[in-house]
Amino acid sequence: MTEKMKLPYFDFYYQDFLTGTAHFTHQQKGIYITLMCHAGVRNGDGLPNNFEQLCTIVNVYSNDPEQVESLKTDINTVLHEKFKIIDNKWHNERQLEDYRRTVEKINHRAEAGRKGGLAKASNSEQTQAKLPNNNSNKNKNNK
């Protein structure tokens, strides 16, 4: 099994974020970006389909029970509006698509580079074979 490619970033479409979250409260926007970052760290594996784990990720802790309920309601709102269950994990579809496209592009470039390197090495060997042997001339001059 091959290891998943780890990307230290995800594409962030600021205009789409602003327009797509214009109706969100600041708390909901914070939850959304936090979940996006945690999903990004998981490199295409998605967020757990476990509400309590998601509450831990978002840091739903307060001495005020009303605040805790407000946070849980907002997590639920953000999840159901911006994420989708795929293979029993929460994914933002665009983020997942971008991750897959980026990995494909990196792999394609790596393969092209590998082929180019092999071709260059092959050409270099052929060029070296065609050159006269300069070592015999050096030996004559050193005598």
PDB file of C-alpha atoms in Angstrom:
ATOM      1  CA  MET A   1       0.000   0.000   0.000  1.00  0.00           C
ATOM      2  CA  THR A   2       1.367   3.401  -0.903  1.00  0.00           C
ATOM      3  CA  GLU A   3       1.620   6.160   1.650  1.00  0.00           C
ATOM      4  CA  LYS A   4      -0.773   9.088   1.216  1.00  0.00           C
ATOM      5  CA  MET A   5       0.813  12.276   0.009  1.00  0.00           C
ATOM      6  CA  LYS A   6       0.941  14.847   2.787  1.00  0.00           C
ATOM      7  CA  LEU A   7       0.241  18.387   1.707  1.00  0.00           C
ATOM      8  CA  PRO A   8       0.972  21.195   4.184  1.00  0.00           C
ATOM      9  CA  TYR A   9      -1.707  23.411   2.637  1.00  0.00           C
ATOM     10  CA  PHE A  10      -5.063  23.427   0.948  1.00  0.00           C
ATOM     11  CA  ASP A  11      -6.389  25.790  -1.676  1.00  0.00           C
ATOM     12  CA  PHE A  12      -8.334  28.599  -0.063  1.00  0.00           C
ATOM     13  CA  TYR A  13     -10.767  30.443  -2.300  1.00  0.00           C
ATOM     14  CA  TYR A  14     -11.253  33.615  -0.288  1.00  0.00           C
ATOM     15  CA  GLN A  15     -14.004  35.050  -2.496  1.00  0.00           C
ATOM     16  CA  ASP A  16     -15.965  31.811  -2.345  1.00  0.00           C
ATOM     17  CA  PHE A  17     -15.402  31.638   1.406  1.00  0.00           C
ATOM     18  CA  LEU A  18     -16.725  35.167   1.922  1.00  0.00           C
ATOM     19  CA  THR A  19     -19.778  34.700  -0.279  1.00  0.00           C
ATOM     20  CA  GLY A  20     -20.446  31.131   0.872  1.00  0.00           C
ATOM     21  CA  THR A  21     -20.356  32.065   4.549  1.00  0.00           C
ATOM     22  CA  ALA A  22     -21.976  35.517   4.401  1.00  0.00           C
ATOM     23  CA  HIS A  23     -25.000  34.140   6.256  1.00  0.00           C
ATOM     24  CA  PHE A  24     -22.841  32.453   8.939  1.00  0.00           C
ATOM     25  CA  THR A  25     -22.193  33.970  12.330  1.00  0.00           C
ATOM     26  CA  HIS A  26     -18.589  34.618  13.277  1.00  0.00           C
ATOM     27  CA  GLN A  27     -18.724  31.533  15.462  1.00  0.00           C
ATOM     28  CA  GLN A  28     -19.903  29.404  12.539  1.00  0.00           C
ATOM     29  CA  LYS A  29     -17.159  30.814  10.301  1.00  0.00           C
ATOM     30  CA  GLY A  30     -14.578  29.927  12.942  1.00  0.00           C
ATOM     31  CA  ILE A  31     -15.960  26.407  13.211  1.00  0.00           C
ATOM     32  CA  TYR A  32     -15.925  26.055   9.419  1.00  0.00           C
ATOM     33  CA  ILE A  33     -12.311  27.137   8.964  1.00  0.00           C
ATOM     34  CA  THR A  34     -11.236  24.994  11.938  1.00  0.00           C
ATOM     35  CA  LEU A  35     -12.903  21.916  10.438  1.00  0.00           C
ATOM     36  CA  MET A  36     -11.389  22.698   7.016  1.00  0.00           C
ATOM     37  CA  CYS A  37      -7.905  22.912   8.541  1.00  0.00           C
ATOM     38  CA  HIS A  38      -8.351  19.642  10.421  1.00  0.00           C
ATOM     39  CA  ALA A  39      -9.663  17.984   7.255  1.00  0.00           C
ATOM     40  CA  GLY A  40      -6.625  19.332   5.384  1.00  0.00           C
ATOM     41  CA  VAL A  41      -4.242  17.844   7.946  1.00  0.00           C
ATOM     42  CA  ARG A  42      -5.855  14.472   7.306  1.00  0.00           C
ATOM     43  CA  ASN A  43      -4.826  14.628   3.608  1.00  0.00           C
ATOM     44  CA  GLY A  44      -8.016  13.456   1.973  1.00  0.00           C
ATOM     45  CA  ASP A  45      -9.040  11.028   4.713  1.00  0.00           C
ATOM     46  CA  GLY A  46     -11.884  13.205   6.001  1.00  0.00           C
ATOM     47  CA  LEU A  47     -13.107  14.082   9.449  1.00  0.00           C
ATOM     48  CA  PRO A  48     -14.453  11.420  11.806  1.00  0.00           C
ATOM     49  CA  ASN A  49     -18.149  10.655  11.615  1.00  0.00           C
ATOM     50  CA  ASN A  50     -18.368  11.029  15.370  1.00  0.00           C
ATOM     51  CA  PHE A  51     -19.989  14.147  16.754  1.00  0.00           C
ATOM     52  CA  GLU A  52     -18.173  13.999  20.103  1.00  0.00           C
ATOM     53  CA  GLN A  53     -14.792  13.787  18.351  1.00  0.00           C
ATOM     54  CA  LEU A  54     -15.765  16.758  16.199  1.00  0.00           C
ATOM     55  CA  CYS A  55     -16.720  18.689  19.317  1.00  0.00           C
ATOM     56  CA  THR A  56     -13.252  17.972  20.684  1.00  0.00           C
ATOM     57  CA  ILE A  57     -11.660  19.145  17.425  1.00  0.00           C
ATOM     58  CA  VAL A  58     -13.620  22.402  17.567  1.00  0.00           C
ATOM     59  CA  ASN A  59     -12.938  22.714  21.297  1.00  0.00           C
ATOM     60  CA  VAL A  60     -16.500  22.775  22.591  1.00  0.00           C
ATOM     61  CA  TYR A  61     -15.722  23.446  26.212  1.00  0.00           C
ATOM     62  CA  SER A  62     -17.378  26.004  28.431  1.00  0.00           C
ATOM     63  CA  ASN A  63     -18.764  26.297  31.921  1.00  0.00           C
ATOM     64  CA  ASP A  64     -21.879  27.769  30.367  1.00  0.00           C
ATOM     65  CA  PRO A  65     -24.236  24.974  29.188  1.00  0.00           C
ATOM     66  CA  GLU A  66     -25.998  27.394  26.823  1.00  0.00           C
ATOM     67  CA  GLN A  67     -22.688  28.224  25.146  1.00  0.00           C
ATOM     68  CA  VAL A  68     -21.922  24.513  24.745  1.00  0.00           C
ATOM     69  CA  GLU A  69     -25.319  23.915  23.139  1.00  0.00           C
ATOM     70  CA  SER A  70     -24.834  26.925  20.868  1.00  0.00           C
ATOM     71  CA  LEU A  71     -21.472  25.558  19.708  1.00  0.00           C
ATOM     72  CA  LYS A  72     -22.912  22.093  19.109  1.00  0.00           C
ATOM     73  CA  THR A  73     -25.787  23.549  17.111  1.00  0.00           C
ATOM     74  CA  ASP A  74     -23.340  25.587  15.043  1.00  0.00           C
ATOM     75  CA  ILE A  75     -21.106  22.567  14.401  1.00  0.00           C
ATOM     76  CA  ASN A  76     -24.143  20.687  13.181  1.00  0.00           C
ATOM     77  CA  THR A  77     -25.168  23.601  10.939  1.00  0.00           C
ATOM     78  CA  VAL A  78     -21.692  23.905   9.399  1.00  0.00           C
ATOM     79  CA  LEU A  79     -21.316  20.143   8.919  1.00  0.00           C
ATOM     80  CA  HIS A  80     -24.592  19.712   7.129  1.00  0.00           C
ATOM     81  CA  GLU A  81     -24.150  22.778   4.948  1.00  0.00           C
ATOM     82  CA  LYS A  82     -20.477  22.533   4.004  1.00  0.00           C
ATOM     83  CA  PHE A  83     -19.539  18.861   4.389  1.00  0.00           C
ATOM     84  CA  LYS A  84     -20.840  15.546   3.112  1.00  0.00           C
ATOM     85  CA  ILE A  85     -20.460  11.983   4.359  1.00  0.00           C
ATOM     86  CA  ILE A  86     -18.249  10.002   1.954  1.00  0.00           C
ATOM     87  CA  ASP A  87     -17.017   6.556   3.010  1.00  0.00           C
ATOM     88  CA  ASN A  88     -18.319   7.208   6.529  1.00  0.00           C
ATOM     89  CA  LYS A  89     -16.180  10.362   6.947  1.00  0.00           C
ATOM     90  CA  TRP A  90     -17.084  14.043   6.722  1.00  0.00           C
ATOM     91  CA  HIS A  91     -15.532  15.671   3.648  1.00  0.00           C
ATOM     92  CA  ASN A  92     -15.765  19.089   2.102  1.00  0.00           C
ATOM     93  CA  GLU A  93     -16.243  17.979  -1.499  1.00  0.00           C
ATOM     94  CA  ARG A  94     -14.274  20.815  -3.057  1.00  0.00           C
ATOM     95  CA  GLN A  95     -11.367  20.354  -0.668  1.00  0.00           C
ATOM     96  CA  LEU A  96     -11.286  16.620  -1.401  1.00  0.00           C
ATOM     97  CA  GLU A  97     -11.429  17.249  -5.161  1.00  0.00           C
ATOM     98  CA  ASP A  98      -8.623  19.833  -4.905  1.00  0.00           C
ATOM     99  CA  TYR A  99      -6.499  17.428  -2.849  1.00  0.00           C
ATOM    100  CA  ARG A 100      -6.924  14.631  -5.390  1.00  0.00           C
ATOM    101  CA  ARG A 101      -6.209  16.960  -8.326  1.00  0.00           C
ATOM    102  CA  THR A 102      -3.070  18.331  -6.627  1.00  0.00           C
ATOM    103  CA  VAL A 103      -1.743  14.854  -5.820  1.00  0.00           C
ATOM    104  CA  GLU A 104      -2.399  13.772  -9.412  1.00  0.00           C
ATOM    105  CA  LYS A 105      -0.569  16.845 -10.735  1.00  0.00           C
ATOM    106  CA  ILE A 106       2.420  16.287  -8.420  1.00  0.00           C
ATOM    107  CA  ASN A 107       2.614  12.613  -9.389  1.00  0.00           C
ATOM    108  CA  HIS A 108       2.374  13.486 -13.089  1.00  0.00           C
ATOM    109  CA  ARG A 109       5.198  16.036 -12.778  1.00  0.00           C
ATOM    110  CA  ALA A 110       7.332  13.605 -10.788  1.00  0.00           C
ATOM    111  CA  GLU A 111       6.871  10.938 -13.470  1.00  0.00           C
ATOM    112  CA  ALA A 112       7.694  13.430 -16.242  1.00  0.00           C
ATOM    113  CA  GLY A 113      10.801  14.479 -14.325  1.00  0.00           C
ATOM    114  CA  ARG A 114      11.842  10.879 -13.842  1.00  0.00           C
ATOM    115  CA  LYS A 115      11.432  10.168 -17.570  1.00  0.00           C
ATOM    116  CA  GLY A 116      13.319  13.339 -18.447  1.00  0.00           C
ATOM    117  CA  GLY A 117      16.126  12.415 -16.094  1.00  0.00           C
ATOM    118  CA  LEU A 118      16.401   8.944 -17.588  1.00  0.00           C
ATOM    119  CA  ALA A 119      16.446  10.377 -21.112  1.00  0.00           C
ATOM    120  CA  LYS A 120      19.129  12.904 -20.138  1.00  0.00           C
ATOM    121  CA  ALA A 121      21.248  10.199 -18.521  1.00  0.00           C
ATOM    122  CA  SER A 122      20.885   7.987 -21.580  1.00  0.00           C
ATOM    123  CA  ASN A 123      21.874  10.846 -23.912  1.00  0.00           C
ATOM    124  CA  SER A 124      24.855  11.685 -21.706  1.00  0.00           C
ATOM    125  CA  GLU A 125      26.072   8.083 -21.840  1.00  0.00           C
ATOM    126  CA  GLN A 126      25.730   8.025 -25.633  1.00  0.00           C
ATOM    127  CA  THR A 127      27.619  11.326 -25.944  1.00  0.00           C
ATOM    128  CA  GLN A 128      30.422  10.083 -23.678  1.00  0.00           C
ATOM    129  CA  ALA A 129      30.732   6.905 -25.772  1.00  0.00           C
ATOM    130  CA  LYS A 130      31.199   8.967 -28.969  1.00  0.00           C
ATOM    131  CA  LEU A 131      33.952  11.197 -27.540  1.00  0.00           C
ATOM    132  CA  PRO A 132      37.575  10.193 -28.085  1.00  0.00           C
ATOM    133  CA  ASN A 133      39.272   8.792 -25.034  1.00  0.00           C
ATOM    134  CA  ASN A 134      41.064  11.785 -23.519  1.00  0.00           C
ATOM    135  CA  ASN A 135      42.830   9.708 -20.887  1.00  0.00           C
ATOM    136  CA  SER A 136      45.397   8.384 -23.412  1.00  0.00           C
ATOM    137  CA  ASN A 137      46.328  11.958 -24.403  1.00  0.00           C
ATOM    138  CA  LYS A 138      46.835  12.923 -20.766  1.00  0.00           C
ATOM    139  CA  ASN A 139      49.123   9.967 -20.217  1.00  0.00           C
ATOM    140  CA  LYS A 140      51.266  10.936 -23.243  1.00  0.00           C
ATOM    141  CA  ASN A 141      51.662  14.495 -21.960  1.00  0.00           C
ATOM    142  CA  ASN A 142      52.644  13.359 -18.483  1.00  0.00           C
ATOM    143  CA  LYS A 143      55.585  11.220 -19.697  1.00  0.00           C
TER     144      LYS A 143
END
